PDB file of C-alpha atoms and ligand atoms in Angstrom:
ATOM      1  CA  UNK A  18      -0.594  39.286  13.278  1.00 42.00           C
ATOM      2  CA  UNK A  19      -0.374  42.858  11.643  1.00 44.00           C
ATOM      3  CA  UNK A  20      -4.264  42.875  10.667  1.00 50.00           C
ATOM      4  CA  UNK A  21      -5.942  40.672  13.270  1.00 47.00           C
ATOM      5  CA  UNK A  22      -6.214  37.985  11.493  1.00 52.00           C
ATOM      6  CA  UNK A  23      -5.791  34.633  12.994  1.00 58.00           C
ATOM      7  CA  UNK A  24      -4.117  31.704  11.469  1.00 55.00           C
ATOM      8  CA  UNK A  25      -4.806  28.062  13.004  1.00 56.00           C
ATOM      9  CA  UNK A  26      -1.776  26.372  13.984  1.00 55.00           C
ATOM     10  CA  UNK A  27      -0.576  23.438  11.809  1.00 54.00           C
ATOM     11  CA  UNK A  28      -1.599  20.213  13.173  1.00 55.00           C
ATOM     12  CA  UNK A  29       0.465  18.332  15.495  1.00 58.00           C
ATOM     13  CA  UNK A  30       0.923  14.612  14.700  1.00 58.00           C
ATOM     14  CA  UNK A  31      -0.020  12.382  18.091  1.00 77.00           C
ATOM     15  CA  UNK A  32       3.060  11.114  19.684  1.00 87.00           C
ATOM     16  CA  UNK A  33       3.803   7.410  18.517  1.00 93.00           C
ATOM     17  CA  UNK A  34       2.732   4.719  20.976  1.00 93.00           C
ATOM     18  CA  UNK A  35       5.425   3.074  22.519  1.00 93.00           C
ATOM     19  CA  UNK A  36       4.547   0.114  19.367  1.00 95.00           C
ATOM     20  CA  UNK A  37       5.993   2.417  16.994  1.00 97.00           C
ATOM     21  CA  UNK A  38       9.577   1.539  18.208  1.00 96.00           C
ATOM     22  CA  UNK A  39       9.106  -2.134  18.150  1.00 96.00           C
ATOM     23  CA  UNK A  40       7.706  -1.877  14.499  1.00 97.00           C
ATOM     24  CA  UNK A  41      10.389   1.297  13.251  1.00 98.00           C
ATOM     25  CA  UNK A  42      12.841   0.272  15.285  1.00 97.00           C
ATOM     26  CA  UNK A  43      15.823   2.265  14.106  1.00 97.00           C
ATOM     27  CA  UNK A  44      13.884   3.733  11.668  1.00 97.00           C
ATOM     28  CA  UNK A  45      11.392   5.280  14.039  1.00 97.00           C
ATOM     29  CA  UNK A  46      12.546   9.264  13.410  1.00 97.00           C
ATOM     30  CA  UNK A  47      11.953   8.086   9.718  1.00 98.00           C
ATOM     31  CA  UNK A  48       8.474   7.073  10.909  1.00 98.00           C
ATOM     32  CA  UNK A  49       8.068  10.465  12.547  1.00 97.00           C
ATOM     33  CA  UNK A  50       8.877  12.756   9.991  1.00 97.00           C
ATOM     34  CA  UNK A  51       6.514  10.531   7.505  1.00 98.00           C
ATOM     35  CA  UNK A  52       3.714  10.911   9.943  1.00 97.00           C
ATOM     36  CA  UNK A  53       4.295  14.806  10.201  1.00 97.00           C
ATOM     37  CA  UNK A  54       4.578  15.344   6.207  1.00 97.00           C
ATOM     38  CA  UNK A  55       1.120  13.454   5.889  1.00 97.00           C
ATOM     39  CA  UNK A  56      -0.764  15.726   8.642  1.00 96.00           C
ATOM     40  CA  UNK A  57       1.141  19.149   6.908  1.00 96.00           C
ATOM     41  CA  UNK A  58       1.879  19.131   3.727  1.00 97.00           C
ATOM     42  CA  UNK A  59      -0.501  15.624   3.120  1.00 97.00           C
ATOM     43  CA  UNK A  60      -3.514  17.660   4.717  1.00 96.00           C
ATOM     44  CA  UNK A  61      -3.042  20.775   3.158  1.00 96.00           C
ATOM     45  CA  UNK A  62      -2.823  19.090  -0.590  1.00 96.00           C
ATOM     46  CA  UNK A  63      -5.918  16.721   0.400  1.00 95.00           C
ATOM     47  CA  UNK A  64      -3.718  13.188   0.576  1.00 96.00           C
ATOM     48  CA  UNK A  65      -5.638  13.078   4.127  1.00 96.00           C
ATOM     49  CA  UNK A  66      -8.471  14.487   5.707  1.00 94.00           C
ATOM     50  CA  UNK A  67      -8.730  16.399   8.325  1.00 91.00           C
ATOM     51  CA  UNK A  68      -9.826  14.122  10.662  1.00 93.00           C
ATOM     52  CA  UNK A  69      -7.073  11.504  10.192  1.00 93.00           C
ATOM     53  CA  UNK A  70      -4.190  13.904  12.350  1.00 92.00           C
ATOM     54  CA  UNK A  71      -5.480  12.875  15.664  1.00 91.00           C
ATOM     55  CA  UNK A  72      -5.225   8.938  14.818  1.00 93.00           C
ATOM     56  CA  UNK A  73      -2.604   8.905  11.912  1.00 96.00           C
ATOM     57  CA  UNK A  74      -0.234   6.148  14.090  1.00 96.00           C
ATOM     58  CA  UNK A  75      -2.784   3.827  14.811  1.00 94.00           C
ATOM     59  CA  UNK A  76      -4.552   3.763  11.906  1.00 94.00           C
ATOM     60  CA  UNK A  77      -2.262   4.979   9.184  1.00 97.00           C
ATOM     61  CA  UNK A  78       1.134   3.956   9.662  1.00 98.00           C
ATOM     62  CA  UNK A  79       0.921   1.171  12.183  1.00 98.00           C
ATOM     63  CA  UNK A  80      -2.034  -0.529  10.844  1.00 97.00           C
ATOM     64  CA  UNK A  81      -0.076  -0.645   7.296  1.00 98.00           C
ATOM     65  CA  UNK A  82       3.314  -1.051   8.895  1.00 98.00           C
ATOM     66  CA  UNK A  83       1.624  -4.748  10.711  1.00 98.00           C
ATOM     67  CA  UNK A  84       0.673  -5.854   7.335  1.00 98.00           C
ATOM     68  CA  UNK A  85       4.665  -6.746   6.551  1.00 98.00           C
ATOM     69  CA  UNK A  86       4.125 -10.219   8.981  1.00 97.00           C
ATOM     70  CA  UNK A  87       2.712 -11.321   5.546  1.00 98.00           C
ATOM     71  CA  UNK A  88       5.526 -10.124   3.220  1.00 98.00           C
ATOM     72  CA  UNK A  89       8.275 -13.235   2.825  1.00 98.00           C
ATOM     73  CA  UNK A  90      11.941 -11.200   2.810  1.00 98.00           C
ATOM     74  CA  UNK A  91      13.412  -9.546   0.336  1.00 98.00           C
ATOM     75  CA  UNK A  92      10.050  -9.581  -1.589  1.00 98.00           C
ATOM     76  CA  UNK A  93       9.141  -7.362  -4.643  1.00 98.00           C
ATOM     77  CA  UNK A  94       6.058  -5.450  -3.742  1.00 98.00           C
ATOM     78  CA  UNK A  95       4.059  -3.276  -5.708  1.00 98.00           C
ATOM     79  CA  UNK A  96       1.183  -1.127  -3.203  1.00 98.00           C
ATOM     80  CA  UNK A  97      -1.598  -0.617  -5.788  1.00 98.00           C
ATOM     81  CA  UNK A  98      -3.264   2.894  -5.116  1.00 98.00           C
ATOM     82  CA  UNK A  99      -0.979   4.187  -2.938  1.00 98.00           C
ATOM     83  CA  UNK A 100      -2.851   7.825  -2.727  1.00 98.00           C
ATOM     84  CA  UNK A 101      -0.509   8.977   0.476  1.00 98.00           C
ATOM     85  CA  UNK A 102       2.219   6.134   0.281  1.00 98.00           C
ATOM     86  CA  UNK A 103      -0.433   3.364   2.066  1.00 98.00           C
ATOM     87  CA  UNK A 104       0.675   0.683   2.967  1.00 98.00           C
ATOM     88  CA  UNK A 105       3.636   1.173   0.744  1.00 98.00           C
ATOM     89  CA  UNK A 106       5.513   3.729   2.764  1.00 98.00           C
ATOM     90  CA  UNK A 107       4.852   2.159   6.230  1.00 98.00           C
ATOM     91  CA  UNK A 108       6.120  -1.448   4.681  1.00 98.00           C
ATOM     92  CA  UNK A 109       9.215   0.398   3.503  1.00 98.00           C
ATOM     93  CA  UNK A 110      10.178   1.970   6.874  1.00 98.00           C
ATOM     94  CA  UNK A 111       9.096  -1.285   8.779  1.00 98.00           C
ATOM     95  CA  UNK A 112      11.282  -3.988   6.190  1.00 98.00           C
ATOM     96  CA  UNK A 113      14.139  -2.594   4.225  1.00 97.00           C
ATOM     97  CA  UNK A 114      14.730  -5.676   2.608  1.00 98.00           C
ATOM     98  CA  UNK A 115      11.541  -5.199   0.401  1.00 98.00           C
ATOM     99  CA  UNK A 116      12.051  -3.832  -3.189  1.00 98.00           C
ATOM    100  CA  UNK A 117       8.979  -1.676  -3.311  1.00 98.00           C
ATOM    101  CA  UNK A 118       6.926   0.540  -6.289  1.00 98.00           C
ATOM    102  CA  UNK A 119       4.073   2.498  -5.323  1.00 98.00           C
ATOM    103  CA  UNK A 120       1.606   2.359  -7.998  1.00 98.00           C
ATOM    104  CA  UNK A 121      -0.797   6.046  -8.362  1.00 98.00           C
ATOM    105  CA  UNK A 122      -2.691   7.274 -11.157  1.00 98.00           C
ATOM    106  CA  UNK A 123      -3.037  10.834 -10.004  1.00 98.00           C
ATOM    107  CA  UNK A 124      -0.662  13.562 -10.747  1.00 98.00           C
ATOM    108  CA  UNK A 125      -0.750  15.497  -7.447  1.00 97.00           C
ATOM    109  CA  UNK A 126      -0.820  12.805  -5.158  1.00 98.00           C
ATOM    110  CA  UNK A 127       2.031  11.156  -7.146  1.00 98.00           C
ATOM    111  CA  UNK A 128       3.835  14.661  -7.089  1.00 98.00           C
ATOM    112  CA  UNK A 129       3.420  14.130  -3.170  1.00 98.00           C
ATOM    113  CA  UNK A 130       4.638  10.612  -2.929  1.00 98.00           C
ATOM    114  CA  UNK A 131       7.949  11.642  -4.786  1.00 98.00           C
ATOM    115  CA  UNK A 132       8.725  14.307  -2.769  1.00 98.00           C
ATOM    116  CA  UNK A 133       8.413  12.159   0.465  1.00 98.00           C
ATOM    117  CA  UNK A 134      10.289   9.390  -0.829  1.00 98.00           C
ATOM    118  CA  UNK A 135      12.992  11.994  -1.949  1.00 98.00           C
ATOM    119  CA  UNK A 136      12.863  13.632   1.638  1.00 98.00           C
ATOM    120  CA  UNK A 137      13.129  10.193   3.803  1.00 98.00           C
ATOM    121  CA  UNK A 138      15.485   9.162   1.214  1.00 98.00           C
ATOM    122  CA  UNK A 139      13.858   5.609   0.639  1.00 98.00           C
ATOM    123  CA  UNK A 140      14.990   3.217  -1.885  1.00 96.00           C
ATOM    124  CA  UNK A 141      11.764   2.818  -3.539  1.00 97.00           C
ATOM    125  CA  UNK A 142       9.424   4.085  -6.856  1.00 98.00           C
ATOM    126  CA  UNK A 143       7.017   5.844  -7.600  1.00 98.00           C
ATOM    127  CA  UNK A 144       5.140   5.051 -10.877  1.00 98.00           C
ATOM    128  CA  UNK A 145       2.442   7.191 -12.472  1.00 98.00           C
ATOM    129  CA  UNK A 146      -0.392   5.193 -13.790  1.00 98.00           C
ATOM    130  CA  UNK A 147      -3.528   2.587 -13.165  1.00 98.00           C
ATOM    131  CA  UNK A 148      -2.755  -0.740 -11.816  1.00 98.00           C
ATOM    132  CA  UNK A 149      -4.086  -2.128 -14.983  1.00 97.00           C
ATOM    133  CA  UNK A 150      -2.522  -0.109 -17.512  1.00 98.00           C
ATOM    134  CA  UNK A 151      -0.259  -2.169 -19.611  1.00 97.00           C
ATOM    135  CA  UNK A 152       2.829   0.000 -19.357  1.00 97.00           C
ATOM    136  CA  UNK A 153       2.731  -0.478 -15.367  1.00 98.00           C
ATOM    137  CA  UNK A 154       2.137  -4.153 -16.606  1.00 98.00           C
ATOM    138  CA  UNK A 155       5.156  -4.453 -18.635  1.00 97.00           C
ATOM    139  CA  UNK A 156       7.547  -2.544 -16.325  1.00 97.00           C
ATOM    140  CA  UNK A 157       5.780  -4.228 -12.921  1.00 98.00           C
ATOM    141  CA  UNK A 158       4.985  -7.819 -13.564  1.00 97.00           C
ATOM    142  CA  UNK A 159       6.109 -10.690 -11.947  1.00 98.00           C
ATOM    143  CA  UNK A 160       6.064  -9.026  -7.942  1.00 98.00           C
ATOM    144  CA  UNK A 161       6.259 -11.421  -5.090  1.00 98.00           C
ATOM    145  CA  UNK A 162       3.265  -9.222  -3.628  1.00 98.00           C
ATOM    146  CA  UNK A 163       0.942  -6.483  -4.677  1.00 98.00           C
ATOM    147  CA  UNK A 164      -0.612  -4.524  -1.626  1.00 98.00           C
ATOM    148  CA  UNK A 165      -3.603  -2.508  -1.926  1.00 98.00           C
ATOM    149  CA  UNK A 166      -5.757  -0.752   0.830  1.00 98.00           C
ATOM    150  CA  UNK A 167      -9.158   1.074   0.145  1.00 97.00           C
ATOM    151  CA  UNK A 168      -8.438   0.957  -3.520  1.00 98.00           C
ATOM    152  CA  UNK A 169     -11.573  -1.358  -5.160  1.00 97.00           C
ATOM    153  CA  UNK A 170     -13.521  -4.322  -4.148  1.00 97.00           C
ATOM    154  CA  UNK A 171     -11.819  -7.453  -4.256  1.00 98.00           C
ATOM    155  CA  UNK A 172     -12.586  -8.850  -7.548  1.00 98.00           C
ATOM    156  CA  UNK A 173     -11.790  -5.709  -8.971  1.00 98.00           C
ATOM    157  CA  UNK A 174      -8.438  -5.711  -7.146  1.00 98.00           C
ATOM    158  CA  UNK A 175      -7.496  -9.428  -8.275  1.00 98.00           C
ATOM    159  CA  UNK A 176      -8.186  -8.576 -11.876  1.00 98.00           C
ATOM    160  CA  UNK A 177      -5.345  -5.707 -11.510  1.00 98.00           C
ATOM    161  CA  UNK A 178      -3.015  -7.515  -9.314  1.00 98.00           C
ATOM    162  CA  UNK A 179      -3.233 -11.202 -10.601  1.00 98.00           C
ATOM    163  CA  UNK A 180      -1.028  -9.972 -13.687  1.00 98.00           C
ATOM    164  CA  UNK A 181       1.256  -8.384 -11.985  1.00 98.00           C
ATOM    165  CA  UNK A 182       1.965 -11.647  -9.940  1.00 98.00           C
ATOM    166  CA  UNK A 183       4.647 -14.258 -10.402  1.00 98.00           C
ATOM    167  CA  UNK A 184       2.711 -17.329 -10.321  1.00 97.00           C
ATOM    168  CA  UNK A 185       2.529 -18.433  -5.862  1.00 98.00           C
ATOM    169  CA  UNK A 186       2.857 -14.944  -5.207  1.00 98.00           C
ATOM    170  CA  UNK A 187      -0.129 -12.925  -3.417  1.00 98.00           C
ATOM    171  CA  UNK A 188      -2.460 -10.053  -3.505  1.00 98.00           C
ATOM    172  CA  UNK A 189      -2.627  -8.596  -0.066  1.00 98.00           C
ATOM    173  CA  UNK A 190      -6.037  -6.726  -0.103  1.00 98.00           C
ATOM    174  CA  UNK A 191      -6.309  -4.607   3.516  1.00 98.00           C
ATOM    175  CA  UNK A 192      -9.886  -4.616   4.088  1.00 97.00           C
ATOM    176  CA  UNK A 193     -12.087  -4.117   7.254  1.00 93.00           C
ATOM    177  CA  UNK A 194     -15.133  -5.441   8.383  1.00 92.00           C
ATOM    178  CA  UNK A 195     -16.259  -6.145   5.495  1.00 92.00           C
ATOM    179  CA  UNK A 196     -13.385  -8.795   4.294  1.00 97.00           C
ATOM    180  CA  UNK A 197     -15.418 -12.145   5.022  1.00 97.00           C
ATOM    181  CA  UNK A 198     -18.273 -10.797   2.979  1.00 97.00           C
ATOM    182  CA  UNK A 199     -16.251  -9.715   0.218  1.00 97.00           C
ATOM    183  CA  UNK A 200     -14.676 -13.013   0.114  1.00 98.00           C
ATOM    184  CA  UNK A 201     -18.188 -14.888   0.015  1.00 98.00           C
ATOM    185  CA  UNK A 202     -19.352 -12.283  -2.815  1.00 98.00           C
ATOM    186  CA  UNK A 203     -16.279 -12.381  -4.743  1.00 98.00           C
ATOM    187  CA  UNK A 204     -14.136 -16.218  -4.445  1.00 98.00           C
ATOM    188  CA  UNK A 205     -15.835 -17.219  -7.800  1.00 98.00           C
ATOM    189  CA  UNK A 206     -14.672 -14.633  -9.508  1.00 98.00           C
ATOM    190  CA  UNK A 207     -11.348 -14.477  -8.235  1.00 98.00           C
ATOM    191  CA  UNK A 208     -10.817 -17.833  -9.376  1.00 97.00           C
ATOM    192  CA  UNK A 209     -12.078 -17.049 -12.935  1.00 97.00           C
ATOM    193  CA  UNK A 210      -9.104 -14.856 -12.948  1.00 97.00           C
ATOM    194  CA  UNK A 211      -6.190 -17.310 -11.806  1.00 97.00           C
ATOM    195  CA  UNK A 212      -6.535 -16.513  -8.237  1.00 98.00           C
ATOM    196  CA  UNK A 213      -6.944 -19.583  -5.499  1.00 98.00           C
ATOM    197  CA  UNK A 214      -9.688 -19.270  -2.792  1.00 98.00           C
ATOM    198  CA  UNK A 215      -9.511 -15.953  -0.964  1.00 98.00           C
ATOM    199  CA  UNK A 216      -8.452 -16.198   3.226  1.00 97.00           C
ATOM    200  CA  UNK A 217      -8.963 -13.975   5.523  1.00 98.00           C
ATOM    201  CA  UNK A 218      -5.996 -13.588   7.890  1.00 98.00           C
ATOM    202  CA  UNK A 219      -5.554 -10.985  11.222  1.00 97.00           C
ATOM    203  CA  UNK A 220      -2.639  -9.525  11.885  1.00 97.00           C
ATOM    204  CA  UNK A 221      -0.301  -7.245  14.359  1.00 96.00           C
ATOM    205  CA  UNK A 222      -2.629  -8.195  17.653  1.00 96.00           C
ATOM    206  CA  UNK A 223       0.260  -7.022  19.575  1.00 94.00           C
ATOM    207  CA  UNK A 224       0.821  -3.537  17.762  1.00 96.00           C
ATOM    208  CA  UNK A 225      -2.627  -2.458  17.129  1.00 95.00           C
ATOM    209  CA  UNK A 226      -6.004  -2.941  18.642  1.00 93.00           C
ATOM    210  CA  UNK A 227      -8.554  -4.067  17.077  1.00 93.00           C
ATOM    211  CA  UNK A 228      -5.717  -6.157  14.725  1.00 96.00           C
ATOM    212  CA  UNK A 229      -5.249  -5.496  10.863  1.00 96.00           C
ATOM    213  CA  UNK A 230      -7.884  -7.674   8.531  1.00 98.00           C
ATOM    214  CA  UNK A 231      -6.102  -8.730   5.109  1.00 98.00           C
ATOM    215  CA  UNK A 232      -7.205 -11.133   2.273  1.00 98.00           C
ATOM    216  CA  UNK A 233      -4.714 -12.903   0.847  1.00 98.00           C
ATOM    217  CA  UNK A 234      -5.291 -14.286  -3.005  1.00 98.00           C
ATOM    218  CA  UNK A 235      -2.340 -16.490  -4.338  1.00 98.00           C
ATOM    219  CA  UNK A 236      -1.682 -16.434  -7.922  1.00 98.00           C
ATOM    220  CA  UNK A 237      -2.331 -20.157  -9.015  1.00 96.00           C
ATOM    221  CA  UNK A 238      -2.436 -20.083 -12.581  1.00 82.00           C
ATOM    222  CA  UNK A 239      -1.678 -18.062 -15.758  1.00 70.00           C
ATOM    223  CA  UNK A 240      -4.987 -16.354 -17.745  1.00 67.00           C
ATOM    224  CA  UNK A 241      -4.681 -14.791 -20.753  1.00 60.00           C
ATOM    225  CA  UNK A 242      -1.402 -14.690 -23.699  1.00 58.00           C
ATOM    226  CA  UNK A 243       1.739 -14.773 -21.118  1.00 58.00           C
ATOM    227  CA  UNK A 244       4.012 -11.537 -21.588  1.00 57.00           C
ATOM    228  CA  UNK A 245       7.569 -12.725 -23.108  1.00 57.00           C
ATOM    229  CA  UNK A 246       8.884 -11.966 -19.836  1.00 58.00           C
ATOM    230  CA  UNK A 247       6.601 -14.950 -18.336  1.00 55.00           C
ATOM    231  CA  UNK A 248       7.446 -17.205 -21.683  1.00 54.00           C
ATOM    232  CA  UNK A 249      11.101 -16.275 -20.478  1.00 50.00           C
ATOM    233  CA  UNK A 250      10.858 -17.342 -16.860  1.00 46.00           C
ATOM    234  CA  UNK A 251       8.491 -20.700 -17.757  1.00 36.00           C
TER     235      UNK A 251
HETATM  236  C1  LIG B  18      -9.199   5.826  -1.233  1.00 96.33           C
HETATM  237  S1  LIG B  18      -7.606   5.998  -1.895  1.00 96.33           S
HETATM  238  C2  LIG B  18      -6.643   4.961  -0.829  1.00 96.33           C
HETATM  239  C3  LIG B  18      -5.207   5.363  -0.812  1.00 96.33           C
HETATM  240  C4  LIG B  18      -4.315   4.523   0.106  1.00 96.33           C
HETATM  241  N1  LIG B  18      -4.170   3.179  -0.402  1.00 96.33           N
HETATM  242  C5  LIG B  18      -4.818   4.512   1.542  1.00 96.33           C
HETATM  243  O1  LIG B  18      -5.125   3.441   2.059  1.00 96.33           O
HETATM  244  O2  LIG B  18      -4.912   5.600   2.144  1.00 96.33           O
HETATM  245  C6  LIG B  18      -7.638   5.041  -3.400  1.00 96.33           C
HETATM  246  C7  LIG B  18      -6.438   5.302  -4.292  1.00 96.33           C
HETATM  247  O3  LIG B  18      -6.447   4.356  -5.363  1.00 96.33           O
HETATM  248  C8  LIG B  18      -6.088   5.026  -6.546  1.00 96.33           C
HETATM  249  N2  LIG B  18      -6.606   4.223  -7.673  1.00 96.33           N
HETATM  250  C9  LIG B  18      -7.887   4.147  -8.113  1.00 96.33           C
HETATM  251  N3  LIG B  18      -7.970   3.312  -9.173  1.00 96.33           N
HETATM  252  C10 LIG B  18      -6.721   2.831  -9.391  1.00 96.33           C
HETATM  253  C11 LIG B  18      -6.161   1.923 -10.351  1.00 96.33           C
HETATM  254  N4  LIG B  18      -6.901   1.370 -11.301  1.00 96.33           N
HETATM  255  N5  LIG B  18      -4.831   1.651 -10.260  1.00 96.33           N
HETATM  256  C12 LIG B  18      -4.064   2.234  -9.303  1.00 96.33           C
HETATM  257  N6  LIG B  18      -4.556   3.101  -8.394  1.00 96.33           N
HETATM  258  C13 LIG B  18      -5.856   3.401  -8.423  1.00 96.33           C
HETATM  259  C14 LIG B  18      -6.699   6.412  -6.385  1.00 96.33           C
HETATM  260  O4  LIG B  18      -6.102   7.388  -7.223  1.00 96.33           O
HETATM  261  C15 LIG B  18      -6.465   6.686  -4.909  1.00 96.33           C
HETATM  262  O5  LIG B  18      -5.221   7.332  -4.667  1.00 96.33           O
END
């Protein structure tokens, strides 16, 4: 540099583990290019942290990309909080046979998410606005599956996703080690809200290590005025 001054290299995403290809497959330079956007341009506009270059396979897009063992084909999906595109993104690149809206409130982060979509050239949405806000409501409801990971504890997550349910369909809630309690703390509740009892499932043991920890919370029953898109499909 002209005056001295240094400037730190941009970080390097960590190769892929051999996984990547069986979960990508031929969508694995997709994969790549996601996983460098999120440790550039992601890091420098605060999506990530700093600390999250070194592991961003593992625990970013592999431990969301596992998640789609749960997610019946074809399925609408709507990833609640998506912040960077997570799960959402990973799901997209892993299955596309899901129909897929990522749900964010936040302006910048949203700005973000539509210029990666644009980039990778995915057929999915982005939609500005809270989970629970009734325009999302109106334009969302009905999804096979809503996905959320580090978004709100589960009983707060089942009263945004239970509306935007089909009745059978499920709230995937990513959680870690503290899924079992959340389930003990929170079942009641969820069932107050049309949920069934909460289960916690593992998944992708052979893809990552230790495996992904979900609850799942099927939509049993209607609660509240049905929208006259529900009245429609009774
Ligand atoms: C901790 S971040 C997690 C982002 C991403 N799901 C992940 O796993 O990296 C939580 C995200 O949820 C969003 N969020 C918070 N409340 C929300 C709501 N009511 N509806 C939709 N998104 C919400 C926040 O804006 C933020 O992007």
């Amino acid at each position: 540099m002209p005056d001295g001054t240094a400037v730190a290299p941009a970080p390097e995403p960590a190769v892929p583990p051999d996984s990547a290809a069986v979960v990508f497959g031929d969508r694995l330079p997709l994969a790549r290019r996601y996983a460098e956007l999120l440790v550039t341009s992601g890091l420098e506009r605060g999506l990530i942290g700093p600390r999250e270059a070194p592991r961003i396979w593992e625990r970013h897009l592999l431990s969301c990309a596992v998640v789609e063992e749960l997610v019946p084909h074809a399925a609408r999906l709507v990833d609640m909080g998506s912040g960077a595109g997570l799960p959402g993104i990973p799901l997209a690149l892993a299955r596309p046979d899901l129909r897929i809206v990522l749900v964010e409130p936040l302006a910048r982060r949203v700005a973000w998410l539509t210029e990666v979509v644009e980039e990778l050239a995915l057929d999915i949405a982005v939609e500005r606005g809270r989970a629970e806000d009734s325009t999302v409501r109106r334009r969302w409801e009905g999804a096979d599956v809503v996905t959320a990971r580090a978004v709100a504890p589960l009983a707060r997550l089942a009263g945004w996703a239970l509306p935007l349910l089909r009745r059978g369909g499920e709230l995937l809630a990513v959680k870690g080690a503290s899924a079992e309690e959340e389930v003990a703390r929170d079942a009641a509740a969820v069932r107050k809200l049309g949920g069934g009892d909460p289960r916690v499932v593992r998944c992708g043991a052979a893809i990552v290590d230790p495996p992904g920890t979900v609850v799942i919370v099927e939509r049993t029953r209607q609660t509240g005025r049905p929208t006259r898109r529900q009245k429609g499909s009774a």
